CSV table of N, CA and C in Angstrom, one decimal:
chain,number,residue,atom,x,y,z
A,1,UNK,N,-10.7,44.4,-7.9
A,1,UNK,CA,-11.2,43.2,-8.5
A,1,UNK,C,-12.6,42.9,-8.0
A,2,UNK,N,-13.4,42.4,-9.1
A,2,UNK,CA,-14.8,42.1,-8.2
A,2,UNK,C,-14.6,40.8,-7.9
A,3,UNK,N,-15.8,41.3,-6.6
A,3,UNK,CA,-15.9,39.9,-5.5
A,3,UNK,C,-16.0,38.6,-5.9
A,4,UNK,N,-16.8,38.2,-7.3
A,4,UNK,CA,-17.1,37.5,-7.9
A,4,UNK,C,-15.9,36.2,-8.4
A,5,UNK,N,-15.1,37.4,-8.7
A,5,UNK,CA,-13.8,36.8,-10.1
A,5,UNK,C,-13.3,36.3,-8.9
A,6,UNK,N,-12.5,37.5,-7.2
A,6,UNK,CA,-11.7,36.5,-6.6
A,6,UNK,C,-12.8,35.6,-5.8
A,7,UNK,N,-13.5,35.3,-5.6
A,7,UNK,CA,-14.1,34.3,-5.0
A,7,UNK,C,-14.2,33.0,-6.3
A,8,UNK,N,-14.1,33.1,-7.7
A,8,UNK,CA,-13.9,32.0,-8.4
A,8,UNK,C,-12.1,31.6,-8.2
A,9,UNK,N,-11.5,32.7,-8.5
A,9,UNK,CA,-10.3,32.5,-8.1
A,9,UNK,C,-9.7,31.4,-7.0
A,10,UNK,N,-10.2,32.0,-5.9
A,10,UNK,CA,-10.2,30.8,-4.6
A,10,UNK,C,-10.8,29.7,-5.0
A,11,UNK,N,-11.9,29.6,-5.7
A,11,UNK,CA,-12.4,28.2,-5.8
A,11,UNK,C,-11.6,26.9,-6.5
A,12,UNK,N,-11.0,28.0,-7.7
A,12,UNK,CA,-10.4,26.7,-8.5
A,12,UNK,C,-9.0,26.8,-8.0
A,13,UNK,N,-8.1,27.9,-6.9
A,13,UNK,CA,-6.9,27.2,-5.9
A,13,UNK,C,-6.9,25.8,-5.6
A,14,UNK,N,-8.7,26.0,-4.7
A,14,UNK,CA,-9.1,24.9,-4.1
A,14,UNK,C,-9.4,23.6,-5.0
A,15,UNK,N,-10.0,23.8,-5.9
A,15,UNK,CA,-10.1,23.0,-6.5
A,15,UNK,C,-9.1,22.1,-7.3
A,16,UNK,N,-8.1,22.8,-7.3
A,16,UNK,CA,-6.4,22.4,-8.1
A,16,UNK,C,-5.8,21.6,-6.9
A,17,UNK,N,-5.8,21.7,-6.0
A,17,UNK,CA,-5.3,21.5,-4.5
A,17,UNK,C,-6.1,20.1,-4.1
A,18,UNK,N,-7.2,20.0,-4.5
A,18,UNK,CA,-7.8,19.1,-4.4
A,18,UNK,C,-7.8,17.7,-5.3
A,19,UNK,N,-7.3,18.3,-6.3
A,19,UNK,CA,-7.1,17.4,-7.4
A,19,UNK,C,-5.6,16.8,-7.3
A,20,UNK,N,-4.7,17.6,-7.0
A,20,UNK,CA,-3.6,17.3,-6.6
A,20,UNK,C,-3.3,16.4,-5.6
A,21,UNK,N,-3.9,16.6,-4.3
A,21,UNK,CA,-4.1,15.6,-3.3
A,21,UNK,C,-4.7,14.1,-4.1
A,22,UNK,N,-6.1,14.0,-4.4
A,22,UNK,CA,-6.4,13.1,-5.3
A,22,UNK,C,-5.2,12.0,-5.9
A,23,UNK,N,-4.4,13.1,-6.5
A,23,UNK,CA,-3.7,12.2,-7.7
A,23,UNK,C,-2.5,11.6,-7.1
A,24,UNK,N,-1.9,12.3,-5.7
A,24,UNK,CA,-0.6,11.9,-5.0
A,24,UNK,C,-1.4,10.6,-4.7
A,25,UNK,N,-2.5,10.6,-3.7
A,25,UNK,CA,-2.6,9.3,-2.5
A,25,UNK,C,-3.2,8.1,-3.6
A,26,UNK,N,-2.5,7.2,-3.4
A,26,UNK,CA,-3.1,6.3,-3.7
A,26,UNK,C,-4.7,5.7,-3.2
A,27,UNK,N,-5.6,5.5,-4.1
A,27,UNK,CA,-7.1,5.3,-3.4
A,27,UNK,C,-7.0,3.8,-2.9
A,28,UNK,N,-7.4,3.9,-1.6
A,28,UNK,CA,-7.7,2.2,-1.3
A,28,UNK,C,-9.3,1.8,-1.6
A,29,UNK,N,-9.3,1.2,-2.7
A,29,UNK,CA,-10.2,-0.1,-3.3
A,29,UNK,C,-10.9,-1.0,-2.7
A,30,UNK,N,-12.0,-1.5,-3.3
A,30,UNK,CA,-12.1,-2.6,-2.9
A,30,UNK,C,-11.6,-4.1,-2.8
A,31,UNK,N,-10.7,-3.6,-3.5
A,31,UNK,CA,-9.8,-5.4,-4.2
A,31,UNK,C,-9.0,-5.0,-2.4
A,32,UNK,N,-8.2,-3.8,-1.9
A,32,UNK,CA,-7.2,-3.2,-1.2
A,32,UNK,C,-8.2,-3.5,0.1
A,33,UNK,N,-9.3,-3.5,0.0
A,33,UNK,CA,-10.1,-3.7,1.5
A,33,UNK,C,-10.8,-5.0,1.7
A,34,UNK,N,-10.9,-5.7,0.9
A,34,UNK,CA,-11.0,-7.4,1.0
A,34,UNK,C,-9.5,-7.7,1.8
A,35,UNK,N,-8.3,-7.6,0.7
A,35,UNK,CA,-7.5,-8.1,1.6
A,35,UNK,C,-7.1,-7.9,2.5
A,36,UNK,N,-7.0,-6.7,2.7
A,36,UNK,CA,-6.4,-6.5,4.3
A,36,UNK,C,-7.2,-6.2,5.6
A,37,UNK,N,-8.9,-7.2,4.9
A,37,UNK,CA,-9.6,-7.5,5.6
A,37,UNK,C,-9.8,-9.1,5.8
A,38,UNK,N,-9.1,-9.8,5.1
A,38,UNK,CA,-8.5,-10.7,5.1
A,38,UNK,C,-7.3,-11.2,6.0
A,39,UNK,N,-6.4,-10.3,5.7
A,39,UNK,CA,-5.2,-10.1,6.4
A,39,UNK,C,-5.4,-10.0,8.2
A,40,UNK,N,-6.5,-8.9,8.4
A,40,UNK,CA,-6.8,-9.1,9.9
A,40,UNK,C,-7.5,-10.2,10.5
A,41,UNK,N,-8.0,-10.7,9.5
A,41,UNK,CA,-9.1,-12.0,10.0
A,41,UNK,C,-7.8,-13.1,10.7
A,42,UNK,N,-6.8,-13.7,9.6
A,42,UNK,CA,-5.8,-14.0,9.7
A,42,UNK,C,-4.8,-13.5,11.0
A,43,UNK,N,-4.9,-12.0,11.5
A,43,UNK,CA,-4.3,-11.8,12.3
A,43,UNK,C,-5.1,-11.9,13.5
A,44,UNK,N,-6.3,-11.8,13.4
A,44,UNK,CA,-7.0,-12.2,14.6
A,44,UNK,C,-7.4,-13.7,15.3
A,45,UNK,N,-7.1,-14.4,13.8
A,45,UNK,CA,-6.6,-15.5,14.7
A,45,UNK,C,-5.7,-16.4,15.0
A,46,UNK,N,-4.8,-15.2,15.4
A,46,UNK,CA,-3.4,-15.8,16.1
A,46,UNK,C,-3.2,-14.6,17.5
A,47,UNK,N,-4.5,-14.0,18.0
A,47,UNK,CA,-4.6,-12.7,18.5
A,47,UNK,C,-3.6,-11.4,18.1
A,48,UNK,N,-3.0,-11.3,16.8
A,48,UNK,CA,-2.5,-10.0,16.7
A,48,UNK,C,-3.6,-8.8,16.6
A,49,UNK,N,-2.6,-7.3,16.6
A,49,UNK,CA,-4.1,-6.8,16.0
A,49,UNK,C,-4.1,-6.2,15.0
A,50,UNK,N,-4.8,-5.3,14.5
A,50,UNK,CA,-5.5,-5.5,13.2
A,50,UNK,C,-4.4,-4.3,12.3
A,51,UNK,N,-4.4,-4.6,11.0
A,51,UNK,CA,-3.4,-3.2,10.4
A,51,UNK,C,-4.1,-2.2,9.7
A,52,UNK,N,-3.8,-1.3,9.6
A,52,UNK,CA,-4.8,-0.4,8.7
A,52,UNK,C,-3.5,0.0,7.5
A,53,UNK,N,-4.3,0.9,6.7
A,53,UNK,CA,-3.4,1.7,5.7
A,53,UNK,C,-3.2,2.8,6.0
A,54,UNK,N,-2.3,3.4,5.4
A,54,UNK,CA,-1.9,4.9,5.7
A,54,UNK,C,-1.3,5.3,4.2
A,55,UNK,N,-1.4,6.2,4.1
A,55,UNK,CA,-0.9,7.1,2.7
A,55,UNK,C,0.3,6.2,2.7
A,56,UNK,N,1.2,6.7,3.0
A,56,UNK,CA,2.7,6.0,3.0
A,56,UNK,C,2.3,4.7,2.9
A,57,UNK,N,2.2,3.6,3.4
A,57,UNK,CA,2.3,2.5,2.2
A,57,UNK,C,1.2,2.3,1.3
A,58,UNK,N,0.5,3.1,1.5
A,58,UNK,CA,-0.3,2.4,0.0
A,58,UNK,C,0.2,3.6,-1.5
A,59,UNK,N,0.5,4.5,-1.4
A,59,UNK,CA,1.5,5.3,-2.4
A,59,UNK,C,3.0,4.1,-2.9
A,60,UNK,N,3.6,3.8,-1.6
A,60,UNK,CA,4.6,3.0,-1.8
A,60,UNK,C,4.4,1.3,-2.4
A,61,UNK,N,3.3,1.0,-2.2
A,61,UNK,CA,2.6,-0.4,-2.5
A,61,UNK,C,1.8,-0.3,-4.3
A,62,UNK,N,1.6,1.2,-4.4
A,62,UNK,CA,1.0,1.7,-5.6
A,62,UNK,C,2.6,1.7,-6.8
A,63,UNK,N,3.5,2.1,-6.4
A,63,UNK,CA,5.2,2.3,-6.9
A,63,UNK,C,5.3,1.1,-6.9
A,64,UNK,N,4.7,-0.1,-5.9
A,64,UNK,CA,5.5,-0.9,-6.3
A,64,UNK,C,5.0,-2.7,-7.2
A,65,UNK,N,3.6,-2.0,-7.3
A,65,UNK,CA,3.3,-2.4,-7.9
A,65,UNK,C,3.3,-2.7,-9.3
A,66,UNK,N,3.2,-1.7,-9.7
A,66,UNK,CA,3.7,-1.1,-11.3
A,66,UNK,C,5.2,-1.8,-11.5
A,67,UNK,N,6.2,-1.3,-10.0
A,67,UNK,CA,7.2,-2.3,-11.0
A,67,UNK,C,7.6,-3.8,-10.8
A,68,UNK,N,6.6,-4.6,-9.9
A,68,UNK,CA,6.9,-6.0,-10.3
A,68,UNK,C,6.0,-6.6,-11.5
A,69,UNK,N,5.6,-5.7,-12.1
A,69,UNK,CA,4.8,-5.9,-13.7
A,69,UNK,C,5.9,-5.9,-14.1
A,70,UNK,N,7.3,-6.0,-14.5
A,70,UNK,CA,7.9,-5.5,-15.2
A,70,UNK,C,9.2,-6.4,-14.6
A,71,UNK,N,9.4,-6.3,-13.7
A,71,UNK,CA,10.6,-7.0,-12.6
A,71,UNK,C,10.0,-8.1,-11.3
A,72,UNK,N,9.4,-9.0,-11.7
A,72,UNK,CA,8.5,-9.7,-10.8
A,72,UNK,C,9.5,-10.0,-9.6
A,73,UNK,N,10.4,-9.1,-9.0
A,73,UNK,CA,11.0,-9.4,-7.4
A,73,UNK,C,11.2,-8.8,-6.5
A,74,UNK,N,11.4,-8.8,-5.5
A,74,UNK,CA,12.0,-8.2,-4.6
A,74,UNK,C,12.9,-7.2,-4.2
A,75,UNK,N,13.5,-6.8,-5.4
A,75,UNK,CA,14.6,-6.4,-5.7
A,75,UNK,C,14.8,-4.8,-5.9
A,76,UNK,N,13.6,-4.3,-6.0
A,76,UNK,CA,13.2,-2.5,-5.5
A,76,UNK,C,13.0,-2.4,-4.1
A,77,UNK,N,12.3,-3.2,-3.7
A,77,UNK,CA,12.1,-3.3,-2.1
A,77,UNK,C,13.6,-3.3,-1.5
A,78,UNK,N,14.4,-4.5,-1.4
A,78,UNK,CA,15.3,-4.4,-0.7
A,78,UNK,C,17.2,-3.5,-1.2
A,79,UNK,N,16.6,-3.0,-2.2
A,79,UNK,CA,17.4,-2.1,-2.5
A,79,UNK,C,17.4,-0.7,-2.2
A,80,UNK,N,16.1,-0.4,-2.3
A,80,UNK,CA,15.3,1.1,-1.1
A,80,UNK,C,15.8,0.4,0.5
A,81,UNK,N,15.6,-0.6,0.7
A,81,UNK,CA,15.7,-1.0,2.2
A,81,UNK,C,17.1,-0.8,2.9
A,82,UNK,N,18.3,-1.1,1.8
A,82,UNK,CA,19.6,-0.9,1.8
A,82,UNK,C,20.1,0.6,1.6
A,83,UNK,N,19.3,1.0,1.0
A,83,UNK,CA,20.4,2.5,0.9
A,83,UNK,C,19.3,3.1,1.8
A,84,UNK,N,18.5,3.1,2.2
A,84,UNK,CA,17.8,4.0,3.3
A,84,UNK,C,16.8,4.9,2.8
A,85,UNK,N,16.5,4.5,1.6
A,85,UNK,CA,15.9,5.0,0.6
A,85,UNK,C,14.0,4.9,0.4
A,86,UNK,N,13.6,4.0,1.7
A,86,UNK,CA,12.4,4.0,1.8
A,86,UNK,C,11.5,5.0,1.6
A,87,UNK,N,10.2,4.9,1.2
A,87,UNK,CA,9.8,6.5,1.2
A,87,UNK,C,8.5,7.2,2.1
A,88,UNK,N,9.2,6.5,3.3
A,88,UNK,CA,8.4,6.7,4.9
A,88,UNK,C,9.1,7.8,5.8
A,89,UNK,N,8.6,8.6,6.0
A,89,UNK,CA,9.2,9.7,6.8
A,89,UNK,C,9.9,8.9,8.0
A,90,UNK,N,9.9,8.2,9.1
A,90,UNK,CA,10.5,7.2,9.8
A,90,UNK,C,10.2,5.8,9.8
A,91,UNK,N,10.8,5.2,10.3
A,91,UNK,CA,10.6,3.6,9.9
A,91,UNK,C,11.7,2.4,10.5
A,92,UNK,N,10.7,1.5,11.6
A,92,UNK,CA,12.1,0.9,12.2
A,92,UNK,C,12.0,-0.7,12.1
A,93,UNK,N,10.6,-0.9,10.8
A,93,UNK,CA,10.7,-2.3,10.5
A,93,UNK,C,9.6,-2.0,9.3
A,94,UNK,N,9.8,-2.5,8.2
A,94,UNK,CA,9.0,-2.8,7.3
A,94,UNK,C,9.3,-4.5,6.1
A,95,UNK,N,7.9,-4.2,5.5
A,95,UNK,CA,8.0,-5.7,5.2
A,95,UNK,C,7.3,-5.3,3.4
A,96,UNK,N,7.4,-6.6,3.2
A,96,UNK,CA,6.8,-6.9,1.1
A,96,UNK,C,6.3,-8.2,1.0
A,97,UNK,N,5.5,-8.1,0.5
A,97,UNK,CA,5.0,-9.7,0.3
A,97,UNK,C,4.6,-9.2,-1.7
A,98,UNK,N,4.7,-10.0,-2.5
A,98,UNK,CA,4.1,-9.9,-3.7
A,98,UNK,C,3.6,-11.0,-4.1
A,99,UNK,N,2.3,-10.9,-4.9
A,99,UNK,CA,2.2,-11.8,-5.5
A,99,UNK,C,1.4,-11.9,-7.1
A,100,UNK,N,0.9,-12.6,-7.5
A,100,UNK,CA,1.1,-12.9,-9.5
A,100,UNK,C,-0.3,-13.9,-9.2
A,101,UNK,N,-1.6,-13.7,-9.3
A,101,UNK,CA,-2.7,-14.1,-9.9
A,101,UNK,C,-4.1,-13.5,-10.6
A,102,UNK,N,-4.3,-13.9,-11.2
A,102,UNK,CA,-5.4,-13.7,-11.7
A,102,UNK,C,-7.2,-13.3,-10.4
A,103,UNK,N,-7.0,-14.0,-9.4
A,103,UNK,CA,-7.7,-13.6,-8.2
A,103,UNK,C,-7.1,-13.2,-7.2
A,104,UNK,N,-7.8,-12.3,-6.7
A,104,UNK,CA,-7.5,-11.2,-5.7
A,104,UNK,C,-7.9,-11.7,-4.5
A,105,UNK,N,-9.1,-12.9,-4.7
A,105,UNK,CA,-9.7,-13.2,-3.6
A,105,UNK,C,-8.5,-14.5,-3.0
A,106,UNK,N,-7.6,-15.0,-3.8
A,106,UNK,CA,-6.4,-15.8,-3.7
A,106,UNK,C,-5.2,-15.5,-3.3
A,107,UNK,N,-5.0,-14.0,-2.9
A,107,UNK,CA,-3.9,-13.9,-2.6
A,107,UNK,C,-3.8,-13.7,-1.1
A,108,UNK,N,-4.6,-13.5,0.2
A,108,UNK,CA,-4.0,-13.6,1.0
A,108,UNK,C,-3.7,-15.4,1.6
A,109,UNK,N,-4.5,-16.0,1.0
A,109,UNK,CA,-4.3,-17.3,1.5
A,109,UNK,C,-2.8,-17.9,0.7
A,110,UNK,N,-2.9,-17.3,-0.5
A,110,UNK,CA,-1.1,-17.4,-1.3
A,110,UNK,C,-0.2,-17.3,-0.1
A,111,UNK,N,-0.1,-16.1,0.6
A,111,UNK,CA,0.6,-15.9,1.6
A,111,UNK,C,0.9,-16.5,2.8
A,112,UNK,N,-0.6,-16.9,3.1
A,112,UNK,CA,-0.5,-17.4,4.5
A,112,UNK,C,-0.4,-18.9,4.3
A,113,UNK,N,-0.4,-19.0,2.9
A,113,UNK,CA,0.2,-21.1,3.1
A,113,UNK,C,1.9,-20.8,2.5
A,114,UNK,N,2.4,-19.9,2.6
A,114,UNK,CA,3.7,-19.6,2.4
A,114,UNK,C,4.5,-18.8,4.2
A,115,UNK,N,5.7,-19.7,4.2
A,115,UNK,CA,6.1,-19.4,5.4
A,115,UNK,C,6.5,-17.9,5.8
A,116,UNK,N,7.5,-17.7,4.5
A,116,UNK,CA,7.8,-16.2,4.7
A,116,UNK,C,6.8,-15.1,4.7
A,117,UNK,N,5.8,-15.3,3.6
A,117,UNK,CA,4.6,-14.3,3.4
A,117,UNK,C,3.8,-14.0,4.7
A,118,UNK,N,3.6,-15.5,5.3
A,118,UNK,CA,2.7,-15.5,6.4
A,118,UNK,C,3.6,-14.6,7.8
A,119,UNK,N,5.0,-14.9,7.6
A,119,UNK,CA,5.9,-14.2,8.6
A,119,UNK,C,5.7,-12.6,8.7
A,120,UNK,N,5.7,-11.9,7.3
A,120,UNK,CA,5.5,-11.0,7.0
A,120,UNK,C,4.3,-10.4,7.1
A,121,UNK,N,3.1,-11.0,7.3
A,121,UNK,CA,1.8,-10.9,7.7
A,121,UNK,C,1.2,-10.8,9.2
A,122,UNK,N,2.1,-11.6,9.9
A,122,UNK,CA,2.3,-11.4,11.2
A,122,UNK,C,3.4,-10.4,12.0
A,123,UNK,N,4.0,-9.8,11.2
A,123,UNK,CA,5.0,-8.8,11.6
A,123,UNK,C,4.1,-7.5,12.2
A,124,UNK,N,5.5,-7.1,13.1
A,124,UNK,CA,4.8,-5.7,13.8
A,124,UNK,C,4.5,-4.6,13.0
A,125,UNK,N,3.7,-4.8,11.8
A,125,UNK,CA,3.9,-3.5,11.6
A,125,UNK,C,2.5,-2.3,10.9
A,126,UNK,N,1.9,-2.1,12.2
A,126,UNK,CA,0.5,-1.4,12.0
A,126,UNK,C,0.0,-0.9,10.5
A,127,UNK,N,0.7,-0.6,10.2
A,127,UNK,CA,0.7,-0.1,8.8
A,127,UNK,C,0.9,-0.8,7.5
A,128,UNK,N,-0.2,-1.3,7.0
A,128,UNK,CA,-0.1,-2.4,5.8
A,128,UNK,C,-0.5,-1.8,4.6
A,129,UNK,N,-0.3,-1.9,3.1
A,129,UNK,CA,-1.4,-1.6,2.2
A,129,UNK,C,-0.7,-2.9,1.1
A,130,UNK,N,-2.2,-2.9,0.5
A,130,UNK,CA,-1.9,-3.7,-0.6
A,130,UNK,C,-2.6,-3.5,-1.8
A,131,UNK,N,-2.2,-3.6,-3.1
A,131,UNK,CA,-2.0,-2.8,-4.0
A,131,UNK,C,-2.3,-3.6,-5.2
A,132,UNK,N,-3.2,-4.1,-6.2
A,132,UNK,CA,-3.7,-4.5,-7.2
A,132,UNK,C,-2.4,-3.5,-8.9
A,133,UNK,N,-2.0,-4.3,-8.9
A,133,UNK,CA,-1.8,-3.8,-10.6
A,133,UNK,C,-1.9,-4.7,-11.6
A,134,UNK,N,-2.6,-5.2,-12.3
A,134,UNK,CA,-3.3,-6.4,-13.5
A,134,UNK,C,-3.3,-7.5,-12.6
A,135,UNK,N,-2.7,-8.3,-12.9
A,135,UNK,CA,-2.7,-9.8,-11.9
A,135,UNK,C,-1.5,-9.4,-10.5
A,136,UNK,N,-0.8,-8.5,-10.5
A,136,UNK,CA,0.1,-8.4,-10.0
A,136,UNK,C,0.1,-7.2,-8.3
A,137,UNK,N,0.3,-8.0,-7.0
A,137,UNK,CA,-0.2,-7.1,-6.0
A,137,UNK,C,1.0,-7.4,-5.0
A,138,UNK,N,1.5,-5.9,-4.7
A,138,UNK,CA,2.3,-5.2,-4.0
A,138,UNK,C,1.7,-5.2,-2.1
A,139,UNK,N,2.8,-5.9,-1.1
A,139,UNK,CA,1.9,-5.5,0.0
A,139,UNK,C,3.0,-4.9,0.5
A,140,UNK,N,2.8,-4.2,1.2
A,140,UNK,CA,4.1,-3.5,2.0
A,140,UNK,C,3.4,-3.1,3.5
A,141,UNK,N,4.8,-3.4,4.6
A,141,UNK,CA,4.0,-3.0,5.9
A,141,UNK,C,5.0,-2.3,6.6
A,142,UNK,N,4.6,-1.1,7.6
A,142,UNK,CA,5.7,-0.6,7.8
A,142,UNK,C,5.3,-0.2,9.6
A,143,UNK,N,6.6,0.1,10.0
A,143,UNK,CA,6.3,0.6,11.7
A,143,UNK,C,7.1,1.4,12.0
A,144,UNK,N,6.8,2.5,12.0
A,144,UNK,CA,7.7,4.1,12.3
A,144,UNK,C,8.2,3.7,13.9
């Protein structure tokens, strides 16, 4: 074979591979980096520290977004939570907050003037993402 063909060859592996990756991870946003820059501001002043994202919940915060457009509750979350069905390779506390507006810049304070939300915001769990689908945003937090 000439050098040429497999050297395009490899390219578009690579290139396939790349696109692939792409389309699995959920992209964190800007709407996704206000809040959970929000969220730390919030945790910083109660001295927690700060959460970041990780593939795993923002893929799972992307799933679950999509379905409280559709089923505005709780009710995917704590039924994965139940059958052990989470989709975190380990996990020994995770959390959901959702919420339904039109501003993005309104939802962590949704939360944090809500008891349980704010509970869930303060939870141990390094790993946060949160997740824009139309008016409708998924947070999920988790601690392997």
């Amino acid at each position: 074979m000439n050098k040429y063909l497999i050297a395009l060859i490899m390219l578009l592996a690579f290139t396939t591979q790349l696109v692939r990756a792409a389309e699995t991870a959920a992209p964190v946003d800007d709407v996704t980096n206000y809040i959970i820059r929000e969220i730390n501001i919030y945790r910083a002043s109660l001295k927690l520290s700060a959460v970041q994202t990780n593939d795993e919940t923002c893929n799972f915060a992307k799933i679950r977004a999509h379905e409280i457009a559709t089923n505005f509750s709780h009710e995917g979350f704590h039924n994965r939570q139940k059958r052990g069905t989470l989709p975190y390779k380990h996990w020994t506390v995770t959390t959901e907050n959702l919420a339904m507006t039109a501003d993005y810049k309104q939802v962590e304070t949704l939360w944090e003037n809500s008891a349980g939300h704010a509970k869930n915001m303060r939870a141990d769990t390094p790993y946060v993402c949160v997740i824009q689908y139309g008016k409708y945003f998924a947070y999920v937090g988790m601690k392997p």
